[in-house]
CSV table of C-alpha atoms and ligand atoms in Angstrom, one decimal:
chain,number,residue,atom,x,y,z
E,24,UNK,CA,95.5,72.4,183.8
E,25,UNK,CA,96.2,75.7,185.9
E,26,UNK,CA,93.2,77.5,187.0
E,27,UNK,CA,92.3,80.1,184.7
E,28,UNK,CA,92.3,83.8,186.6
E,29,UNK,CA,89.6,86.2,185.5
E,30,UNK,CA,89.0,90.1,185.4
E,31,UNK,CA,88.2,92.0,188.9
E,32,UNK,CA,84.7,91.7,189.1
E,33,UNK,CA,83.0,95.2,187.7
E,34,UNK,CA,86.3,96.2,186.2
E,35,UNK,CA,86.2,95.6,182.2
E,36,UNK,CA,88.2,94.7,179.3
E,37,UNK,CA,87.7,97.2,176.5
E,38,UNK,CA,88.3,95.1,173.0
E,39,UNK,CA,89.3,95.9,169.6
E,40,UNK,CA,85.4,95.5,168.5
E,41,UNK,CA,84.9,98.6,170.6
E,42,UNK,CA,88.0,100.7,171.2
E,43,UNK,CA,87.4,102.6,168.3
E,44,UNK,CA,83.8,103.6,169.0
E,45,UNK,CA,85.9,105.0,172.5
E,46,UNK,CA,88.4,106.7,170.3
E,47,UNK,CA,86.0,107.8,167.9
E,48,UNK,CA,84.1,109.7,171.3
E,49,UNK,CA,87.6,110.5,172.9
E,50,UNK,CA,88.5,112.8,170.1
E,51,UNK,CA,85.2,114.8,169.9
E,52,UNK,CA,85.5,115.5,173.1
E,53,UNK,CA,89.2,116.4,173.2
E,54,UNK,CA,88.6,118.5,169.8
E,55,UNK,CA,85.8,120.6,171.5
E,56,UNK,CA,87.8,121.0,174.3
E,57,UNK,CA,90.8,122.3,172.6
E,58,UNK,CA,88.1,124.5,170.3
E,59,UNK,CA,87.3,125.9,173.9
E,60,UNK,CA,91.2,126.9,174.5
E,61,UNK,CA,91.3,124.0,177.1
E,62,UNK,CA,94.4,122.1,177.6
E,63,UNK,CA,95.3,118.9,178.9
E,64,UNK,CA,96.5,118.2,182.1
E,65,UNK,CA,97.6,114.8,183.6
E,66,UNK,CA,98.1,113.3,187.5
E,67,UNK,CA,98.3,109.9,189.4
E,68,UNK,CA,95.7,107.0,189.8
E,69,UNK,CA,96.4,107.1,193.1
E,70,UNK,CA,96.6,110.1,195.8
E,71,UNK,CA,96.7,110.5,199.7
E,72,UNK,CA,93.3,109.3,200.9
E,73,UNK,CA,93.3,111.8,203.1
E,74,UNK,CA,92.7,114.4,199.7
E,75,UNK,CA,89.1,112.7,199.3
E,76,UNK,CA,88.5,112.5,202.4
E,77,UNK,CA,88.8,116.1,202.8
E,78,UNK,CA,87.2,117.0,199.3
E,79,UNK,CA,84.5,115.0,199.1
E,80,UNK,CA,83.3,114.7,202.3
E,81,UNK,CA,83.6,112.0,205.3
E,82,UNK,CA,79.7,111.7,205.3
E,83,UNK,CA,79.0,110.6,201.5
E,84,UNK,CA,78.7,107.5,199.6
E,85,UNK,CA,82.2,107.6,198.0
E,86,UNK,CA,84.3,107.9,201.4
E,87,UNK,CA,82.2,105.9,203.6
E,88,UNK,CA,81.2,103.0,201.0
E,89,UNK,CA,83.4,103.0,197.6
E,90,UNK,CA,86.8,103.8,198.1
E,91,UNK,CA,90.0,101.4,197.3
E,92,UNK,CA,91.9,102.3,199.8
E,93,UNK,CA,95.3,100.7,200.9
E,94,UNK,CA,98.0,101.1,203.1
E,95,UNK,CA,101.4,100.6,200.8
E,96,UNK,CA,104.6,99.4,202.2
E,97,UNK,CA,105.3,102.3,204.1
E,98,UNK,CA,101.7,102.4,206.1
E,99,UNK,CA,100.8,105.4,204.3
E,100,UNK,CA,97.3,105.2,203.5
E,101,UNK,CA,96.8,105.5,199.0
E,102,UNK,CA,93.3,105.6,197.4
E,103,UNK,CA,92.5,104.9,193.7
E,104,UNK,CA,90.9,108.1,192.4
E,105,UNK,CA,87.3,107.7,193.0
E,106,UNK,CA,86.6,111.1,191.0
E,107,UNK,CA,89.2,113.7,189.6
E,108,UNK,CA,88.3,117.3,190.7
E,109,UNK,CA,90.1,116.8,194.2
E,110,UNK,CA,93.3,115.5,192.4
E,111,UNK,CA,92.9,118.1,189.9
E,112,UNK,CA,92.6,121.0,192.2
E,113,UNK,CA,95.6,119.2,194.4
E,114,UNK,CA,97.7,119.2,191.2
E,115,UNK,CA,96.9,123.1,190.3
E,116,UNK,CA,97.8,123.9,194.0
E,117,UNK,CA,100.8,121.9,194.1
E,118,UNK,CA,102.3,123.7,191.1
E,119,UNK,CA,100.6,127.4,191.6
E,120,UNK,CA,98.8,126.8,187.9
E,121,UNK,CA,96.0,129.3,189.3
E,122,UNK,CA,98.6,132.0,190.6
E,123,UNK,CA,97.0,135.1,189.0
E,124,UNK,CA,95.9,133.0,185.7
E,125,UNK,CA,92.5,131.5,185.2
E,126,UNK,CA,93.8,128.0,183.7
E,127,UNK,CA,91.2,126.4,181.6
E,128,UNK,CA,92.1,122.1,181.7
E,129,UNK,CA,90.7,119.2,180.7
E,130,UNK,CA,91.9,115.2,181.7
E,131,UNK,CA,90.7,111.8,180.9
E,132,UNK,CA,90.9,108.5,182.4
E,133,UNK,CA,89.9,105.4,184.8
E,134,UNK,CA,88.4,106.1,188.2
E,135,UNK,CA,87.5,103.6,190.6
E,136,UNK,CA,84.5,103.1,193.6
E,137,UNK,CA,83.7,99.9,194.8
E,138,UNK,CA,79.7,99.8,193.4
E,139,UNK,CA,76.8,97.2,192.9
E,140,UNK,CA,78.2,96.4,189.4
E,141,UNK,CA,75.1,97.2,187.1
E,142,UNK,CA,74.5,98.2,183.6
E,143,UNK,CA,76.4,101.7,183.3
E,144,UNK,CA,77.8,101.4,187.0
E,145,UNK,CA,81.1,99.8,187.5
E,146,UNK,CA,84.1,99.9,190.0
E,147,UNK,CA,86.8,100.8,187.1
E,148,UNK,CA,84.9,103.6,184.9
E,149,UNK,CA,86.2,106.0,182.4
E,150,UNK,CA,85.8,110.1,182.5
E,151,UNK,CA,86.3,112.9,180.5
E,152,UNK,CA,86.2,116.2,182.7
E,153,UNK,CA,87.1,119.8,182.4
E,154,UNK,CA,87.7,122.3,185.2
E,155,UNK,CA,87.9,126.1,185.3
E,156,UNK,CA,89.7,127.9,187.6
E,157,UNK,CA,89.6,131.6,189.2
E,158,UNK,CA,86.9,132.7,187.6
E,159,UNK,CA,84.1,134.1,189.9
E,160,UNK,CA,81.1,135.2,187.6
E,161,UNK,CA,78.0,133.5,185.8
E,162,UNK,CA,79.7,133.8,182.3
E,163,UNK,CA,82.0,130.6,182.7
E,164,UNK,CA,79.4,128.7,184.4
E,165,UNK,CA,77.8,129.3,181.0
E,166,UNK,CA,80.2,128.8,178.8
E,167,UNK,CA,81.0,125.3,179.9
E,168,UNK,CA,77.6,124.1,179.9
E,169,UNK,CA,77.2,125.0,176.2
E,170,UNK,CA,80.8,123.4,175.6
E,171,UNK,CA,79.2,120.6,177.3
E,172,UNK,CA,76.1,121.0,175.0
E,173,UNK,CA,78.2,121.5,171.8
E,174,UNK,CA,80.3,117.9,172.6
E,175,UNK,CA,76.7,115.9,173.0
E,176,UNK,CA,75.2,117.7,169.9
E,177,UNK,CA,78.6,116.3,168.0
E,178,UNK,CA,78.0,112.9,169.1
E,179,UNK,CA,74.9,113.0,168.1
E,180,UNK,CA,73.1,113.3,171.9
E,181,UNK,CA,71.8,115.8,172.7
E,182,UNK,CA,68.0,114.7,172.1
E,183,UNK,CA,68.2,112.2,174.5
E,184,UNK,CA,69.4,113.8,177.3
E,185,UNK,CA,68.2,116.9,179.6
E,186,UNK,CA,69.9,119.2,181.1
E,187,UNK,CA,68.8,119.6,185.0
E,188,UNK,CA,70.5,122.8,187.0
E,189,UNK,CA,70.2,123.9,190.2
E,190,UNK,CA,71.7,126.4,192.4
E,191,UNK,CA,73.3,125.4,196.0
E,192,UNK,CA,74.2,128.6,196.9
E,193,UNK,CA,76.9,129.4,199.6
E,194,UNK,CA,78.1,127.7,202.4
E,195,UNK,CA,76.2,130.4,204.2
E,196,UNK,CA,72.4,130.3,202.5
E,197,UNK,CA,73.2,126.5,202.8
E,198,UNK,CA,73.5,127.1,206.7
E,199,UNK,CA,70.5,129.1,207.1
E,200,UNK,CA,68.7,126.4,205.0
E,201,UNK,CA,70.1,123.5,207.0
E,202,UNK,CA,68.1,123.8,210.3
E,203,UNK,CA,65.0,124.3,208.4
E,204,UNK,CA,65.1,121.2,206.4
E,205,UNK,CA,66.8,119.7,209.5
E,206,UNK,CA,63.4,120.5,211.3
E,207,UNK,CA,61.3,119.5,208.6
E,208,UNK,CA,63.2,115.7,208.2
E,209,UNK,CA,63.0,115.5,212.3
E,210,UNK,CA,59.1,115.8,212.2
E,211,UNK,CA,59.3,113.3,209.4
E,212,UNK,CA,61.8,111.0,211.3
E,213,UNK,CA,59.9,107.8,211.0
E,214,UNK,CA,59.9,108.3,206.9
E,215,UNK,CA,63.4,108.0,207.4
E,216,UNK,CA,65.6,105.1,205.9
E,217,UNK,CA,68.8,103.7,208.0
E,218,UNK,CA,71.5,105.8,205.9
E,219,UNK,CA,69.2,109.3,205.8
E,220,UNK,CA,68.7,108.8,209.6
E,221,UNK,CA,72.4,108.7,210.0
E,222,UNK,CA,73.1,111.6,208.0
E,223,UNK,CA,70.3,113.9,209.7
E,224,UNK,CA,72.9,115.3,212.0
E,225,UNK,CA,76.0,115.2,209.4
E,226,UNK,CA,74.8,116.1,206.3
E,227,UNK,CA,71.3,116.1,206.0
E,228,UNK,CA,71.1,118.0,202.3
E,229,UNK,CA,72.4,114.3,200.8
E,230,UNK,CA,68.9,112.7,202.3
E,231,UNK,CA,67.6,114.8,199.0
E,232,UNK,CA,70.3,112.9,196.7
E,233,UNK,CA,68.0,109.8,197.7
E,234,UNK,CA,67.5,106.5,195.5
E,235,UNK,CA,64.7,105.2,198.1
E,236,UNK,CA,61.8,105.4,196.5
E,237,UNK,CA,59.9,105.0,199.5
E,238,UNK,CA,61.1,108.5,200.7
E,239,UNK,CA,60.3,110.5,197.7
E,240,UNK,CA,57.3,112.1,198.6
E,241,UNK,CA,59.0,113.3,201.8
E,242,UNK,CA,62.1,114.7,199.8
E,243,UNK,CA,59.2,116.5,197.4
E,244,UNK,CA,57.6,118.1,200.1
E,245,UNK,CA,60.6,119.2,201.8
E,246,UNK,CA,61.8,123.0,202.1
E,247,UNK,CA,63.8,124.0,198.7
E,248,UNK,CA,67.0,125.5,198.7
E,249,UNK,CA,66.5,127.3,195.7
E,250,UNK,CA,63.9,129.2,197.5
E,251,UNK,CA,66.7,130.1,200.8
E,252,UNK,CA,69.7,131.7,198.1
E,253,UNK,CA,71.4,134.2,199.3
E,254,UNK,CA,71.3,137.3,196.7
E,255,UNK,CA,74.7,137.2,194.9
E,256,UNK,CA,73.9,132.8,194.4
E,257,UNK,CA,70.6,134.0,193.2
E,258,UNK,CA,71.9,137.0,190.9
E,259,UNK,CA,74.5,134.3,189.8
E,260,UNK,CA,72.0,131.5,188.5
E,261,UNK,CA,69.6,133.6,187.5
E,262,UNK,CA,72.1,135.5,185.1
E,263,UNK,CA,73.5,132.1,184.0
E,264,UNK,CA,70.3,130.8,182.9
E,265,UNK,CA,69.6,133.5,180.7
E,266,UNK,CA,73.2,133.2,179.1
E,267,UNK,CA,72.1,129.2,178.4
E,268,UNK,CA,69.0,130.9,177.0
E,269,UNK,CA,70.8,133.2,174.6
E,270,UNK,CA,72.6,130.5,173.5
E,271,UNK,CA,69.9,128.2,173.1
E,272,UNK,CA,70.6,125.2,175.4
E,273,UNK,CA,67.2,124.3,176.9
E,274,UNK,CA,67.5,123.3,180.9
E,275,UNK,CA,64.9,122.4,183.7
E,276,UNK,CA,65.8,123.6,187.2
E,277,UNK,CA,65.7,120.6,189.5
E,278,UNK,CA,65.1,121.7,193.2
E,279,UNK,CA,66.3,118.6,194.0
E,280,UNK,CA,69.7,118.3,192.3
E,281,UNK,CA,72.3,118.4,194.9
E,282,UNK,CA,75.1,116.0,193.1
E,283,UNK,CA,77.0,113.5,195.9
E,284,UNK,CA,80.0,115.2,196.6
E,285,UNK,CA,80.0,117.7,199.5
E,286,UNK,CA,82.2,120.5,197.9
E,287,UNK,CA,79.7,122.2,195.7
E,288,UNK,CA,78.8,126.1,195.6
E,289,UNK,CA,76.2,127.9,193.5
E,290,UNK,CA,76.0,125.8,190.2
E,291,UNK,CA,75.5,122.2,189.7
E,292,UNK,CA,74.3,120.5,187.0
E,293,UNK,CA,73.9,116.7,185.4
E,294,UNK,CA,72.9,115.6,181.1
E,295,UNK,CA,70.2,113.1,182.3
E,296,UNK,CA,69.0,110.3,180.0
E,297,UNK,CA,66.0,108.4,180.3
E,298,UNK,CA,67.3,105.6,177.5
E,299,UNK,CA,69.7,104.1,180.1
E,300,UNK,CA,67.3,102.4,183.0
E,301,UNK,CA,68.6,103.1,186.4
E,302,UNK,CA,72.2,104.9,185.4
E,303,UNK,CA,70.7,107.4,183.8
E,304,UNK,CA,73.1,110.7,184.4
E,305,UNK,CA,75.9,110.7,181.7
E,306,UNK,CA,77.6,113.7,183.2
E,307,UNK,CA,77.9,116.0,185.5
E,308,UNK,CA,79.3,118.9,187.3
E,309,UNK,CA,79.3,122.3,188.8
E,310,UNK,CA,81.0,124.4,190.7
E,311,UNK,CA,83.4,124.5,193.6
E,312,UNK,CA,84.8,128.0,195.1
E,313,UNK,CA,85.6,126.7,198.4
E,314,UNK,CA,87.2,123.3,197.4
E,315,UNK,CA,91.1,125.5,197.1
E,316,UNK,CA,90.8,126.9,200.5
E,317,UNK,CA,89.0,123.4,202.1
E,318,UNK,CA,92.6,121.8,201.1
E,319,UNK,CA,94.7,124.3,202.2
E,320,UNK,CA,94.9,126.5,199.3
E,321,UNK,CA,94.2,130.0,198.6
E,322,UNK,CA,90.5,130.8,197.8
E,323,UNK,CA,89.9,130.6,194.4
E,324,UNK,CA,86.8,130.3,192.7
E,325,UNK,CA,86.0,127.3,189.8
E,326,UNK,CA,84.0,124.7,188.6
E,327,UNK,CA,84.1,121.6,185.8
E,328,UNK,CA,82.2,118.7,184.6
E,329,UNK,CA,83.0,115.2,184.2
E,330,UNK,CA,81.5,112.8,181.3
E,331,UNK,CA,81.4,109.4,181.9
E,332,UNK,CA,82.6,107.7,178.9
E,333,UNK,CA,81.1,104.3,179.5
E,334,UNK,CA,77.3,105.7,179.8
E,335,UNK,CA,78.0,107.9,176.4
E,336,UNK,CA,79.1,105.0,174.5
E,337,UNK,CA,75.7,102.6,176.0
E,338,UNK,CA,73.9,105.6,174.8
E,339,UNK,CA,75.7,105.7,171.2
E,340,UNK,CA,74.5,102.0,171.0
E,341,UNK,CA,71.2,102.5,172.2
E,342,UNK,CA,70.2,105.1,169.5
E,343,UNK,CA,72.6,104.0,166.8
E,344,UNK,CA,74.6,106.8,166.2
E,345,UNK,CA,76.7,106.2,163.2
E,346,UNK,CA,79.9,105.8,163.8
E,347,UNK,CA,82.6,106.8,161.6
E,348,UNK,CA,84.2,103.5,159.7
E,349,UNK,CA,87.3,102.2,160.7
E,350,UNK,CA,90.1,102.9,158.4
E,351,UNK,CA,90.3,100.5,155.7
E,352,UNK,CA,93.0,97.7,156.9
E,353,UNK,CA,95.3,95.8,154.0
E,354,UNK,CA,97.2,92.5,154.3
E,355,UNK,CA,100.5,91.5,152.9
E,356,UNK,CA,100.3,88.0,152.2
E,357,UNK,CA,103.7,87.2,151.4
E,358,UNK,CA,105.0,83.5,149.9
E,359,UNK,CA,108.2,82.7,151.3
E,360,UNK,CA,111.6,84.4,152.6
E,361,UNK,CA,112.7,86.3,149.9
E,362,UNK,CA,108.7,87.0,149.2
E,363,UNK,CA,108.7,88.3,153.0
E,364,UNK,CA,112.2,90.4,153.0
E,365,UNK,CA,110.5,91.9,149.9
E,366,UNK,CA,107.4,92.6,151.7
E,367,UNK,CA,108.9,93.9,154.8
E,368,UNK,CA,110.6,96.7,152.4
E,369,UNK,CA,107.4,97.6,150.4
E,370,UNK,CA,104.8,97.4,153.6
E,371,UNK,CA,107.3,100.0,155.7
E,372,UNK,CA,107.5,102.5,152.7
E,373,UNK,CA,103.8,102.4,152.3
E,374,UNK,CA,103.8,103.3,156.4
E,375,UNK,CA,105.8,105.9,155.9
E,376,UNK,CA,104.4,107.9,153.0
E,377,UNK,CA,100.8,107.3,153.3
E,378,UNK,CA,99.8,108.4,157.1
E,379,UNK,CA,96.9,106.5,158.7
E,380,UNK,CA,97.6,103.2,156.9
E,381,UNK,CA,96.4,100.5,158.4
E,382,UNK,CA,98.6,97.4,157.3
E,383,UNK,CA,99.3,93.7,158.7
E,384,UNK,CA,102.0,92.2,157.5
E,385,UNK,CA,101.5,88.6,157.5
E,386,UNK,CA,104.2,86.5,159.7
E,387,UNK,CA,105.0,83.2,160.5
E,388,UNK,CA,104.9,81.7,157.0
E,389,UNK,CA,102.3,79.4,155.7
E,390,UNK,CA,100.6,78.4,152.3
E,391,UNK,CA,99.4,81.0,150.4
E,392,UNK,CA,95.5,79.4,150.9
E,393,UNK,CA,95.9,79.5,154.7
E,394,UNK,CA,97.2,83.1,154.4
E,395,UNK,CA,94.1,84.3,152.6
E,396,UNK,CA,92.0,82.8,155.4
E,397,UNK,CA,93.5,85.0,157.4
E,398,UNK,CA,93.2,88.0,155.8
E,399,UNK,CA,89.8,87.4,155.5
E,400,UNK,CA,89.4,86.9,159.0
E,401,UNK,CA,91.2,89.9,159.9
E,402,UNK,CA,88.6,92.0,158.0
E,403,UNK,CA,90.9,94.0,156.1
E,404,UNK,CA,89.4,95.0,152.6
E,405,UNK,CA,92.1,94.6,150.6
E,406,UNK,CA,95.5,92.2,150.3
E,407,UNK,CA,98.6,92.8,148.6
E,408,UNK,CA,99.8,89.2,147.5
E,409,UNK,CA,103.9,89.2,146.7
E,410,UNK,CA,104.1,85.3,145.7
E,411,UNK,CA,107.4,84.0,143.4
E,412,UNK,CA,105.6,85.3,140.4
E,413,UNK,CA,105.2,89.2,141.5
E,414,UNK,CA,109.0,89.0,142.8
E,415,UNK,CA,110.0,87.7,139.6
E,416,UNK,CA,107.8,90.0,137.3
E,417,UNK,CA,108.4,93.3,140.0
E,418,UNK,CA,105.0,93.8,140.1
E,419,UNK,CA,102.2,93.2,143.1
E,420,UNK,CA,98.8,91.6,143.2
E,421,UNK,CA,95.9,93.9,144.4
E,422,UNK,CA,92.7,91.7,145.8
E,423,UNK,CA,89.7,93.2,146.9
E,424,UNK,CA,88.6,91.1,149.6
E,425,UNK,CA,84.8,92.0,149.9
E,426,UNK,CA,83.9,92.8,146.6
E,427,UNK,CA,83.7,90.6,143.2
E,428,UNK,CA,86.2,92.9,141.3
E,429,UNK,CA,89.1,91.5,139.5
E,430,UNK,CA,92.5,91.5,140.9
E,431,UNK,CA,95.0,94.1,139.9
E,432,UNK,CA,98.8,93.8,138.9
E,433,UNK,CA,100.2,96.9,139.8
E,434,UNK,CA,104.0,98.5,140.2
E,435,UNK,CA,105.2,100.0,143.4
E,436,UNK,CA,104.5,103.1,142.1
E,437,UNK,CA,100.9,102.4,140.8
E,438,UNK,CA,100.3,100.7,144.2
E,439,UNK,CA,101.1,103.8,145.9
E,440,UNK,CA,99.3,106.2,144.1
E,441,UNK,CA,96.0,103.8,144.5
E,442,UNK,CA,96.3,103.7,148.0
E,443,UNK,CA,96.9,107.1,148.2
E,444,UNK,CA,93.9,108.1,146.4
C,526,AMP,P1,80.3,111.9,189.6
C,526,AMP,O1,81.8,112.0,189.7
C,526,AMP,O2,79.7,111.0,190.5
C,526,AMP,O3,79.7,113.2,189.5
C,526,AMP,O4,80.1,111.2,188.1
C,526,AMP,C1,80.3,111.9,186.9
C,526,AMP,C2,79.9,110.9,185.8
C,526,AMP,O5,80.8,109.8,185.8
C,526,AMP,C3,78.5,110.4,186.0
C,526,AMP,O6,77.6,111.2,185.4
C,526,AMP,C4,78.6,109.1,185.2
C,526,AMP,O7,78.5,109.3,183.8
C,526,AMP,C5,80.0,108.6,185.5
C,526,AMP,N1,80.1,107.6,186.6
C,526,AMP,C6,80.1,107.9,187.9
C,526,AMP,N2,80.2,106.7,188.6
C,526,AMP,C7,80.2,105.7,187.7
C,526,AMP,C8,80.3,104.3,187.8
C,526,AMP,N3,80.4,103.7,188.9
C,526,AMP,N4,80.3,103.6,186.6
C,526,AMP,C9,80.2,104.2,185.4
C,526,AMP,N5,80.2,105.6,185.3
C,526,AMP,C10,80.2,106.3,186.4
């Protein structure tokens, strides 16, 4: 026998047992964003790597560690999306969506970085995300962090997770703050791990995005940025916090929070469980004025969030959100040819006047006995038996397959209006 091949390791099936807890968490989301005026745009899996590179940062986990990347068969160098707000703000640029409008968008889909596989970290992982653009003040930064509130309330979430902000300010404050903490990590130098010494010269604010235990004291002592704003970054999240106030979302402000992509301004912010062990941040986001410019565009302020669907779902499990039931599913057993051209008929009117039917028509023939077996199987609550009998007589056999009730004999037109009800 052939070898069997198996999945890329950290990259998962999704079966039926679970698909419709995903579309169940799909369509909240996409209902709150549309309730929010945002709209849906799509773009590749794959981009020019040199759009990460430039957006994320050359000195970060993603570009230096996680990234497919591949030449194709012309040597130009592709990368599978390792995150979406570079290839969404490539896609706005490209078609001049933020030329004097302020598009409000939303996307979904797979992303990929080549991780330690773990529980709530793969290398193929699913995200919801939203991004604002051309809007400047406080007020959106606001807004979407209630949407974002609003969506984990609907899912039932919201007690298990904080919300953590903080502000980075501008590139500028971040300058002025840079040689301090730059100072204060060179006095420190022999706390330092491998990667933080490393990124001392490059990007020292990312030693604060540590996992290394070992370093956290240092990181807790060190100089905060929130205390180095500039006065517009600190008029900016000072106003936004008391707009989360008004609206009743309850935040902590994490000095600490810097997120691991390089292209934040002002605002960033993560929905932090503790129910989940080490993967513990089910989204995240925050804002990005320079990110346009950075890649060539026009300046132009904005910010997003993305969700990551995987983590929402462990969390759903972990504290056993009800889920709404799937739809009821019926089978057609059917008892020979004639039986089955009958079926056929009867099953594709039912599909097409009673919307959100779920229905299997049984194929590939077979005793009646071995047909119920697999209706049962199939878990569908009811089946609709057309044997010689019912084609004689007109009429159809209603059998509730999970509960002791007796069977029905019903015309097409009684079957109808049952199933209908
Ligand atoms: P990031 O783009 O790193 O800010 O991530 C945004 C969200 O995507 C995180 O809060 C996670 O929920 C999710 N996420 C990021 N990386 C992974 C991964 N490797 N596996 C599963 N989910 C992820």
């Amino acid at each position: 026998m052939a070898e069997t091949i198996q999945a890329v390791r950290g990259m998962n099936d999704l079966l039926p047992s679970e698909t419709y807890i995903w579309q169940h968490v799909e369509k909240v989301f996409q209902s709150m964003l549309q309730n929010y005026g945002y709209q849906e745009i799509r773009f590749p899996i794959v981009e020019k790597t040199e759009l990460f590179k430039r957006s994320i940062g050359e000195v970060t986990d993603i570009v230096e560690k996680e990234m497919y990347t591949f030449l194709d068969r012309n040597g130009d160098s592709l990368t599978l999306r390792p995150e979406g707000t570079a290839c969404c703000v490539r896609a706005v640029m490209e078609h001049g969506l933020s030329h004097n409008q302020t598009p409000r968008l939303w996307y979904a889909g797979p992303y990929f970085r080549h991780e330690r596989p773990q529980k709530g970290r793969y290398r193929q992982f699913y995200q919801i995300a939203a991004e604002a653009f051309n809007l400047p003040g406080p007020d959106i930064d606001a807004e979407l962090i209630v949407m974002s509130a609003q969506i984990l309330e609907k899912l039932g979430l919201l007690p298990y997770v904080t919300l953590q902000i903080n502000s980075l300010g501008t590139p500028n404050s971040r300058a002025a703050y840079r040689s301090e903490l730059v100072a204060y990590l060179t006095k420190h130098q022999h706390l330092l791990d491998e990667d933080s010494l490393r990124r001392l010269d490059k990007n020292p604010l990312r030693i604060l995005d540590t996992k290394n235990p070992a370093m956290k004291e240092l990181v807790a002592n060190a100089p905060k940025l929130i205390e180095h704003l500039d006065e517009e970054s600190a008029q900016h999240f000072n106003k936004m916090q008391q707009y989360l106030t008004q609206a009743g979302v309850k935040f902590v402000v994490n000095p600490f929070l810097v997120r691991g992509l390089d292209y934040y301004t002002k605002t960033v912010f993560e929905w932090v469980t503790d129910h989940l062990g080490a993967q513990g941040t089910v989204g995240a986001g925050g804002r990005y004025d320079g990110l346009m410019e950075q890649l060539g565009g026009k300046p132009t302020p904005a910010l997003g969030f993305a969700f990551g669907l995987e983590r929402i779902i462990l969390l759903m499990q972990e504290t056993q959100q009800a889920i709404p039931v799937k739809t009821p599913r019926l089978y057609i057993i059917n008892d020979g040819q004639d039986a089955y051209g009958y079926a056929l008929a009867l099953s594709t009117r039912l599909r097409k006047e009673i919307p959100g039917l779920a229905l299997t028509l049984h194929c590939g023939g077979g005793s009646l006995k071995s047909q119920f077996k697999k209706a049962d199987k199939s878990d569908a609550r009811y089946a609709i038996i057309i044997g010689e009998e019912e084609l004689k007589n007109r009429v159809i056999s209603l059998k509730h397959l999970r509960e002791e009730v007796p069977q029905k004999m019903l015309n097409e037109e009684e079957l109808l209006s049952f199933l209908k009800e």
